[in-house]
PDB file of C-alpha atoms in Angstrom:
ATOM      1  CA  MET A   1      97.316 101.810 106.042  1.00  0.00           C
ATOM      2  CA  ILE A   2      96.210 101.172 109.631  1.00  0.00           C
ATOM      3  CA  GLU A   3      92.669 102.479 109.962  1.00  0.00           C
ATOM      4  CA  GLN A   4      92.655 105.559 112.190  1.00  0.00           C
ATOM      5  CA  TYR A   5      90.085 106.556 114.795  1.00  0.00           C
ATOM      6  CA  GLU A   6      88.721 110.098 114.753  1.00  0.00           C
ATOM      7  CA  GLY A   7      89.111 112.737 117.439  1.00  0.00           C
ATOM      8  CA  GLU A   8      90.619 112.259 120.871  1.00  0.00           C
ATOM      9  CA  ALA A   9      92.043 108.922 121.984  1.00  0.00           C
ATOM     10  CA  MET A  10      90.984 106.676 124.827  1.00  0.00           C
ATOM     11  CA  THR A  11      94.184 104.947 125.872  1.00  0.00           C
ATOM     12  CA  VAL A  12      94.971 101.833 127.873  1.00  0.00           C
ATOM     13  CA  GLY A  13      98.695 101.619 128.561  1.00  0.00           C
ATOM     14  CA  ALA A  14     100.894  99.277 130.560  1.00  0.00           C
ATOM     15  CA  LEU A  15     104.509  98.618 131.438  1.00  0.00           C
ATOM     16  CA  PHE A  16     105.741  95.040 131.064  1.00  0.00           C
ATOM     17  CA  HIS A  17     108.930  93.282 132.032  1.00  0.00           C
ATOM     18  CA  ARG A  18     109.357  90.521 129.467  1.00  0.00           C
ATOM     19  CA  ASP A  19     112.127  88.629 127.687  1.00  0.00           C
ATOM     20  CA  SER A  20     111.076  89.770 124.244  1.00  0.00           C
ATOM     21  CA  GLN A  21     108.824  92.179 122.396  1.00  0.00           C
ATOM     22  CA  LYS A  22     107.883  89.364 120.030  1.00  0.00           C
ATOM     23  CA  SER A  23     106.070  87.234 122.605  1.00  0.00           C
ATOM     24  CA  LEU A  24     104.439  90.297 124.177  1.00  0.00           C
ATOM     25  CA  LEU A  25     102.893  91.355 120.866  1.00  0.00           C
ATOM     26  CA  THR A  26     101.315  87.965 120.217  1.00  0.00           C
ATOM     27  CA  ASP A  27     100.084  87.703 123.826  1.00  0.00           C
ATOM     28  CA  MET A  28      98.433  91.126 123.556  1.00  0.00           C
ATOM     29  CA  ALA A  29      96.877  90.207 120.209  1.00  0.00           C
ATOM     30  CA  ASP A  30      95.434  87.000 121.668  1.00  0.00           C
ATOM     31  CA  ALA A  31      94.057  88.916 124.647  1.00  0.00           C
ATOM     32  CA  LEU A  32      92.390  91.488 122.391  1.00  0.00           C
ATOM     33  CA  GLU A  33      90.845  88.771 120.237  1.00  0.00           C
ATOM     34  CA  SER A  34      89.255  87.360 123.398  1.00  0.00           C
ATOM     35  CA  MET A  35      87.343  90.658 123.669  1.00  0.00           C
ATOM     36  CA  SER A  36      86.310  90.646 119.999  1.00  0.00           C
ATOM     37  CA  CYS A  37      88.985  93.178 119.035  1.00  0.00           C
ATOM     38  CA  HIS A  38      90.071  91.630 115.741  1.00  0.00           C
ATOM     39  CA  TYR A  39      93.456  92.008 114.048  1.00  0.00           C
ATOM     40  CA  THR A  40      93.060  93.769 110.680  1.00  0.00           C
ATOM     41  CA  GLY A  41      96.287  92.623 108.996  1.00  0.00           C
ATOM     42  CA  HIS A  42      97.850  96.095 109.023  1.00  0.00           C
ATOM     43  CA  VAL A  43     101.195  96.606 110.786  1.00  0.00           C
ATOM     44  CA  VAL A  44     103.983  99.159 111.076  1.00  0.00           C
ATOM     45  CA  SER A  45     107.537  97.885 111.460  1.00  0.00           C
ATOM     46  CA  THR A  46     111.049  99.245 111.866  1.00  0.00           C
ATOM     47  CA  GLN A  47     114.588  97.881 112.311  1.00  0.00           C
ATOM     48  CA  ARG A  48     115.035  95.695 115.374  1.00  0.00           C
ATOM     49  CA  SER A  49     117.794  97.977 116.718  1.00  0.00           C
ATOM     50  CA  ALA A  50     115.816 101.194 116.226  1.00  0.00           C
ATOM     51  CA  GLN A  51     114.490 103.217 119.156  1.00  0.00           C
ATOM     52  CA  VAL A  52     110.861 104.359 119.059  1.00  0.00           C
ATOM     53  CA  ASP A  53     109.620 107.348 121.051  1.00  0.00           C
ATOM     54  CA  ARG A  54     106.259 107.924 122.728  1.00  0.00           C
ATOM     55  CA  TRP A  55     104.814 109.420 119.558  1.00  0.00           C
ATOM     56  CA  GLY A  56     105.769 106.482 117.351  1.00  0.00           C
ATOM     57  CA  GLN A  57     108.758 108.118 115.693  1.00  0.00           C
ATOM     58  CA  SER A  58     111.630 105.712 115.007  1.00  0.00           C
ATOM     59  CA  THR A  59     115.376 106.201 114.649  1.00  0.00           C
ATOM     60  CA  GLY A  60     115.128 103.696 111.808  1.00  0.00           C
ATOM     61  CA  THR A  61     113.061 103.368 108.650  1.00  0.00           C
ATOM     62  CA  ILE A  62     109.331 102.887 109.209  1.00  0.00           C
ATOM     63  CA  ARG A  63     107.431 100.518 106.908  1.00  0.00           C
ATOM     64  CA  GLU A  64     103.699  99.974 106.830  1.00  0.00           C
ATOM     65  CA  GLU A  65     102.150  96.951 105.176  1.00  0.00           C
ATOM     66  CA  TYR A  66      99.094  94.757 104.962  1.00  0.00           C
ATOM     67  CA  SER A  67      99.174  90.972 105.052  1.00  0.00           C
ATOM     68  CA  GLN A  68      96.525  88.272 105.252  1.00  0.00           C
ATOM     69  CA  GLU A  69      98.957  86.081 107.173  1.00  0.00           C
ATOM     70  CA  PRO A  70      98.322  85.547 110.897  1.00  0.00           C
ATOM     71  CA  LEU A  71     100.146  88.116 113.008  1.00  0.00           C
ATOM     72  CA  LYS A  72     102.501  85.543 114.525  1.00  0.00           C
ATOM     73  CA  GLU A  73     103.630  84.328 111.085  1.00  0.00           C
ATOM     74  CA  LEU A  74     104.068  87.859 109.764  1.00  0.00           C
ATOM     75  CA  GLN A  75     106.092  88.760 112.836  1.00  0.00           C
ATOM     76  CA  SER A  76     108.434  85.805 112.224  1.00  0.00           C
ATOM     77  CA  LYS A  77     108.881  86.791 108.579  1.00  0.00           C
ATOM     78  CA  LEU A  78     109.697  90.379 109.505  1.00  0.00           C
ATOM     79  CA  GLY A  79     112.058  89.120 112.203  1.00  0.00           C
ATOM     80  CA  GLU A  80     114.045  87.248 109.547  1.00  0.00           C
ATOM     81  CA  ARG A  81     114.481  90.622 107.807  1.00  0.00           C
ATOM     82  CA  GLY A  82     115.785  92.154 111.032  1.00  0.00           C
ATOM     83  CA  GLU A  83     112.580  94.094 111.722  1.00  0.00           C
ATOM     84  CA  LYS A  84     110.127  94.349 114.608  1.00  0.00           C
ATOM     85  CA  ILE A  85     106.452  95.297 114.619  1.00  0.00           C
ATOM     86  CA  ILE A  86     105.811  98.495 116.563  1.00  0.00           C
ATOM     87  CA  ARG A  87     102.118  99.028 115.723  1.00  0.00           C
ATOM     88  CA  ALA A  88      99.266  96.767 114.650  1.00  0.00           C
ATOM     89  CA  GLY A  89      95.684  97.537 113.674  1.00  0.00           C
ATOM     90  CA  PHE A  90      92.624  96.030 115.364  1.00  0.00           C
ATOM     91  CA  LYS A  91      88.914  96.715 115.156  1.00  0.00           C
ATOM     92  CA  HIS A  92      85.968  96.230 117.493  1.00  0.00           C
ATOM     93  CA  ARG A  93      82.428  96.236 116.155  1.00  0.00           C
ATOM     94  CA  LYS A  94      81.246  98.965 118.526  1.00  0.00           C
ATOM     95  CA  ALA A  95      84.435 100.688 119.728  1.00  0.00           C
ATOM     96  CA  GLY A  96      85.792 101.052 116.181  1.00  0.00           C
ATOM     97  CA  PRO A  97      89.408 101.105 114.921  1.00  0.00           C
ATOM     98  CA  MET A  98      92.124 100.424 117.492  1.00  0.00           C
ATOM     99  CA  ILE A  99      95.904 100.762 117.339  1.00  0.00           C
ATOM    100  CA  LEU A 100      98.182  98.583 119.483  1.00  0.00           C
ATOM    101  CA  SER A 101     101.684 100.024 119.958  1.00  0.00           C
ATOM    102  CA  ILE A 102     104.714  98.475 121.650  1.00  0.00           C
ATOM    103  CA  ARG A 103     108.031 100.153 122.366  1.00  0.00           C
ATOM    104  CA  GLU A 104     111.083  99.676 124.557  1.00  0.00           C
ATOM    105  CA  PRO A 105     111.722 102.872 126.575  1.00  0.00           C
ATOM    106  CA  SER A 106     115.473 102.184 126.737  1.00  0.00           C
ATOM    107  CA  THR A 107     117.714  99.715 124.946  1.00  0.00           C
ATOM    108  CA  ASN A 108     117.972  96.205 126.434  1.00  0.00           C
ATOM    109  CA  SER A 109     116.119  97.260 129.591  1.00  0.00           C
ATOM    110  CA  GLY A 110     113.652  94.392 129.454  1.00  0.00           C
ATOM    111  CA  TYR A 111     110.869  96.948 129.905  1.00  0.00           C
ATOM    112  CA  PHE A 112     108.207  97.404 127.239  1.00  0.00           C
ATOM    113  CA  LEU A 113     105.426  99.963 127.069  1.00  0.00           C
ATOM    114  CA  VAL A 114     102.159  98.850 125.507  1.00  0.00           C
ATOM    115  CA  ASP A 115      99.529 101.344 124.376  1.00  0.00           C
ATOM    116  CA  LEU A 116      96.099 100.521 123.011  1.00  0.00           C
ATOM    117  CA  ALA A 117      94.323 103.571 121.567  1.00  0.00           C
ATOM    118  CA  PHE A 118      90.838 104.003 120.131  1.00  0.00           C
ATOM    119  CA  ALA A 119      88.318 106.829 119.779  1.00  0.00           C
ATOM    120  CA  SER A 120      87.114 108.552 122.933  1.00  0.00           C
ATOM    121  CA  ASP A 121      83.906 109.587 121.145  1.00  0.00           C
ATOM    122  CA  GLU A 122      81.366 110.662 123.802  1.00  0.00           C
ATOM    123  CA  LEU A 123      84.009 110.462 126.552  1.00  0.00           C
ATOM    124  CA  GLY A 124      85.773 113.346 124.824  1.00  0.00           C
ATOM    125  CA  ILE A 125      82.726 115.585 125.346  1.00  0.00           C
ATOM    126  CA  PRO A 126      82.739 117.547 128.638  1.00  0.00           C
ATOM    127  CA  VAL A 127      80.449 115.823 131.141  1.00  0.00           C
ATOM    128  CA  GLU A 128      78.169 118.834 131.541  1.00  0.00           C
ATOM    129  CA  ALA A 129      77.717 119.133 127.756  1.00  0.00           C
ATOM    130  CA  ARG A 130      76.665 115.522 127.118  1.00  0.00           C
ATOM    131  CA  LYS A 131      73.148 114.778 125.977  1.00  0.00           C
ATOM    132  CA  LYS A 132      71.206 111.829 127.387  1.00  0.00           C
ATOM    133  CA  GLU A 133      72.228 109.536 124.523  1.00  0.00           C
ATOM    134  CA  ASP A 134      75.841 110.710 124.913  1.00  0.00           C
ATOM    135  CA  ARG A 135      75.830 109.745 128.590  1.00  0.00           C
ATOM    136  CA  SER A 136      74.634 106.237 127.810  1.00  0.00           C
ATOM    137  CA  SER A 137      77.270 105.740 125.110  1.00  0.00           C
ATOM    138  CA  ALA A 138      79.980 107.239 127.304  1.00  0.00           C
ATOM    139  CA  LYS A 139      79.098 104.836 130.102  1.00  0.00           C
ATOM    140  CA  TRP A 140      79.439 101.845 127.753  1.00  0.00           C
ATOM    141  CA  ARG A 141      82.767 103.068 126.367  1.00  0.00           C
ATOM    142  CA  TRP A 142      84.209 103.638 129.828  1.00  0.00           C
ATOM    143  CA  ARG A 143      83.111 100.180 131.026  1.00  0.00           C
ATOM    144  CA  PHE A 144      84.697  98.704 127.895  1.00  0.00           C
ATOM    145  CA  THR A 145      87.920 100.622 128.619  1.00  0.00           C
ATOM    146  CA  LEU A 146      88.077  99.287 132.172  1.00  0.00           C
ATOM    147  CA  LYS A 147      87.573  95.727 130.911  1.00  0.00           C
ATOM    148  CA  LEU A 148      90.548  96.217 128.594  1.00  0.00           C
ATOM    149  CA  LEU A 149      92.582  97.637 131.480  1.00  0.00           C
ATOM    150  CA  ASP A 150      91.749  94.595 133.611  1.00  0.00           C
ATOM    151  CA  LEU A 151      92.681  92.268 130.748  1.00  0.00           C
ATOM    152  CA  ILE A 152      96.021  93.923 129.993  1.00  0.00           C
ATOM    153  CA  CYS A 153      97.013  94.475 133.628  1.00  0.00           C
ATOM    154  CA  GLY A 154      96.323  90.829 134.407  1.00  0.00           C
ATOM    155  CA  ALA A 155      98.652  89.587 131.649  1.00  0.00           C
ATOM    156  CA  PRO A 156     101.955  87.912 132.650  1.00  0.00           C
ATOM    157  CA  GLY A 157     104.800  90.350 133.212  1.00  0.00           C
ATOM    158  CA  CYS A 158     102.674  93.473 133.705  1.00  0.00           C
ATOM    159  CA  LEU A 159     104.096  95.813 136.357  1.00  0.00           C
ATOM    160  CA  TYR A 160     101.442  98.525 136.197  1.00  0.00           C
ATOM    161  CA  ALA A 161      98.823  99.887 133.829  1.00  0.00           C
ATOM    162  CA  GLY A 162      96.544 102.881 133.412  1.00  0.00           C
ATOM    163  CA  ALA A 163      93.674 104.180 131.322  1.00  0.00           C
ATOM    164  CA  GLY A 164      91.951 107.428 130.464  1.00  0.00           C
ATOM    165  CA  ASN A 165      91.188 110.006 127.812  1.00  0.00           C
ATOM    166  CA  GLU A 166      94.340 111.323 126.110  1.00  0.00           C
ATOM    167  CA  VAL A 167      96.611 109.849 128.799  1.00  0.00           C
ATOM    168  CA  ASP A 168     100.204 108.604 128.781  1.00  0.00           C
ATOM    169  CA  VAL A 169     101.382 105.871 131.126  1.00  0.00           C
ATOM    170  CA  PRO A 170     104.790 107.051 132.375  1.00  0.00           C
ATOM    171  CA  THR A 171     107.993 105.056 132.085  1.00  0.00           C
ATOM    172  CA  PRO A 172     109.936 103.942 135.201  1.00  0.00           C
ATOM    173  CA  GLU A 173     112.527 106.650 134.492  1.00  0.00           C
ATOM    174  CA  GLU A 174     109.842 109.332 134.259  1.00  0.00           C
ATOM    175  CA  ILE A 175     108.389 108.195 137.582  1.00  0.00           C
ATOM    176  CA  THR A 176     111.674 107.979 139.498  1.00  0.00           C
ATOM    177  CA  THR A 177     112.971 111.314 138.133  1.00  0.00           C
ATOM    178  CA  ASN A 178     109.581 113.025 138.478  1.00  0.00           C
ATOM    179  CA  LYS A 179     109.567 114.034 134.801  1.00  0.00           C
ATOM    180  CA  MET A 180     106.021 112.956 133.993  1.00  0.00           C
ATOM    181  CA  MET A 181     103.436 114.879 132.007  1.00  0.00           C
ATOM    182  CA  ARG A 182     101.130 115.220 135.013  1.00  0.00           C
ATOM    183  CA  GLN A 183      98.253 116.609 133.001  1.00  0.00           C
ATOM    184  CA  SER A 184      98.055 113.343 131.071  1.00  0.00           C
ATOM    185  CA  LEU A 185      98.414 110.755 133.839  1.00  0.00           C
ATOM    186  CA  PRO A 186      95.839 107.923 133.971  1.00  0.00           C
ATOM    187  CA  ALA A 187      92.346 108.359 135.358  1.00  0.00           C
ATOM    188  CA  VAL A 188      92.558 104.807 136.694  1.00  0.00           C
ATOM    189  CA  TRP A 189      95.646 102.826 137.654  1.00  0.00           C
ATOM    190  CA  GLY A 190      95.727  99.056 137.464  1.00  0.00           C
ATOM    191  CA  LEU A 191      98.238  97.305 139.718  1.00  0.00           C
ATOM    192  CA  PRO A 192      98.868  93.557 139.675  1.00  0.00           C
ATOM    193  CA  SER A 193      97.769  92.216 143.039  1.00  0.00           C
ATOM    194  CA  SER A 194     101.030  90.291 143.358  1.00  0.00           C
ATOM    195  CA  LEU A 195     102.960  93.581 143.256  1.00  0.00           C
ATOM    196  CA  CYS A 196     100.714  95.146 145.903  1.00  0.00           C
ATOM    197  CA  ASP A 197     100.947  92.086 148.149  1.00  0.00           C
ATOM    198  CA  SER A 198     104.659  91.385 147.935  1.00  0.00           C
ATOM    199  CA  ARG A 199     106.260  94.800 147.445  1.00  0.00           C
ATOM    200  CA  GLY A 200     104.256  97.297 149.438  1.00  0.00           C
ATOM    201  CA  ARG A 201     101.013  98.530 150.955  1.00  0.00           C
ATOM    202  CA  VAL A 202      99.825 100.991 148.331  1.00  0.00           C
ATOM    203  CA  THR A 203      96.121 100.213 148.688  1.00  0.00           C
ATOM    204  CA  GLU A 204      96.257 100.513 152.496  1.00  0.00           C
ATOM    205  CA  ASP A 205      98.164 103.806 152.162  1.00  0.00           C
ATOM    206  CA  VAL A 206      95.506 105.235 149.859  1.00  0.00           C
ATOM    207  CA  LEU A 207      92.676 104.079 152.121  1.00  0.00           C
ATOM    208  CA  SER A 208      94.271 105.317 155.354  1.00  0.00           C
ATOM    209  CA  SER A 209      95.182 108.711 153.872  1.00  0.00           C
ATOM    210  CA  GLY A 210      91.552 109.776 153.722  1.00  0.00           C
ATOM    211  CA  CYS A 211      91.792 110.199 149.955  1.00  0.00           C
ATOM    212  CA  PRO A 212      88.429 109.871 148.215  1.00  0.00           C
ATOM    213  CA  ALA A 213      89.911 107.687 145.465  1.00  0.00           C
ATOM    214  CA  ALA A 214      88.110 104.404 144.987  1.00  0.00           C
ATOM    215  CA  VAL A 215      90.250 101.311 145.594  1.00  0.00           C
ATOM    216  CA  GLU A 216      88.775  98.185 144.087  1.00  0.00           C
ATOM    217  CA  GLN A 217      89.977  94.598 144.019  1.00  0.00           C
ATOM    218  CA  TRP A 218      88.662  93.662 140.579  1.00  0.00           C
ATOM    219  CA  ASN A 219      89.714  90.020 140.869  1.00  0.00           C
ATOM    220  CA  ASP A 220      92.574  87.874 142.171  1.00  0.00           C
ATOM    221  CA  HIS A 221      94.988  89.533 139.745  1.00  0.00           C
ATOM    222  CA  VAL A 222      94.239  93.261 139.534  1.00  0.00           C
ATOM    223  CA  THR A 223      93.765  96.088 142.036  1.00  0.00           C
ATOM    224  CA  ALA A 224      92.361  99.323 140.609  1.00  0.00           C
ATOM    225  CA  ILE A 225      92.830 102.817 142.035  1.00  0.00           C
ATOM    226  CA  LYS A 226      90.510 105.398 140.475  1.00  0.00           C
ATOM    227  CA  ILE A 227      91.928 108.919 140.514  1.00  0.00           C
ATOM    228  CA  TRP A 228      89.084 110.490 138.552  1.00  0.00           C
ATOM    229  CA  SER A 229      86.228 109.414 136.319  1.00  0.00           C
ATOM    230  CA  PRO A 230      85.297 110.741 132.862  1.00  0.00           C
ATOM    231  CA  LEU A 231      81.667 110.082 133.808  1.00  0.00           C
ATOM    232  CA  ASP A 232      81.541 112.582 136.683  1.00  0.00           C
ATOM    233  CA  VAL A 233      82.353 116.243 137.300  1.00  0.00           C
ATOM    234  CA  VAL A 234      84.655 115.486 140.224  1.00  0.00           C
ATOM    235  CA  PRO A 235      88.218 116.836 140.623  1.00  0.00           C
ATOM    236  CA  ALA A 236      91.090 114.409 140.266  1.00  0.00           C
ATOM    237  CA  ASP A 237      92.380 112.967 143.543  1.00  0.00           C
ATOM    238  CA  HIS A 238      95.994 114.081 143.251  1.00  0.00           C
ATOM    239  CA  ASP A 239      96.849 112.925 146.794  1.00  0.00           C
ATOM    240  CA  ALA A 240      95.985 109.341 145.873  1.00  0.00           C
ATOM    241  CA  GLU A 241      97.846 109.792 142.585  1.00  0.00           C
ATOM    242  CA  ALA A 242     100.963 110.873 144.504  1.00  0.00           C
ATOM    243  CA  ILE A 243     100.738 107.770 146.715  1.00  0.00           C
ATOM    244  CA  VAL A 244     100.531 105.491 143.656  1.00  0.00           C
ATOM    245  CA  LEU A 245     103.492 107.198 141.970  1.00  0.00           C
ATOM    246  CA  GLY A 246     105.515 107.136 145.177  1.00  0.00           C
ATOM    247  CA  PHE A 247     104.807 103.419 145.559  1.00  0.00           C
ATOM    248  CA  LEU A 248     105.842 102.689 141.969  1.00  0.00           C
ATOM    249  CA  GLY A 249     108.964 104.806 142.389  1.00  0.00           C
ATOM    250  CA  THR A 250     110.139 102.580 145.247  1.00  0.00           C
ATOM    251  CA  VAL A 251     109.412  99.170 143.717  1.00  0.00           C
ATOM    252  CA  LEU A 252     110.591  99.581 140.113  1.00  0.00           C
TER     253      LEU A 252
END
């Protein structure tokens, strides 16, 4: 079985527009390996035509297995059986067990949601209740999470990404119909710089609105908008969040 993390989940999620789930899975696996998040050989698969919901439930039969074959080879073998991998296990020496999930929100849409989940650990403890050693560990885990967000958001085909404790990155339909679980929206949004440059002025809108949210150009590929931080006792900046969602609602 895929090794599970304990307690609450720190999640990095992203929406991709890609030709196939197969290539996206291997690209994500390669990216994770570059950050020493190693594939464990454990996968969960289902029928290629099956729909998978946000909680990993499938309309088809779910199979879990372990293989010492490289992920790409195992994926090809399962593909010949008419199956697709929907979850794969990874592990980082310090962050612990990680689960990579991929699903298609709607059939043949070309959109794929990627979620990487691992233990929140100290980040799941209320800020005011953390001991000194908890604060140090929480700071490392949050920095690690943001590095993963940068990595995933900068991958080809990413439209937007987000990260936070027990969060869900919404689908395009949830954004445009305003049916999101607002209590679980990302603490930090990652937007590909190409999207910001060519499709709108989201960063300028946030800055000119007087919102306290931090807008950061992490590199040539990713712009980050921080709504709240799990390291501080500061209320979420819902005005900036509304600007980000409004921007995404117009460009998707």
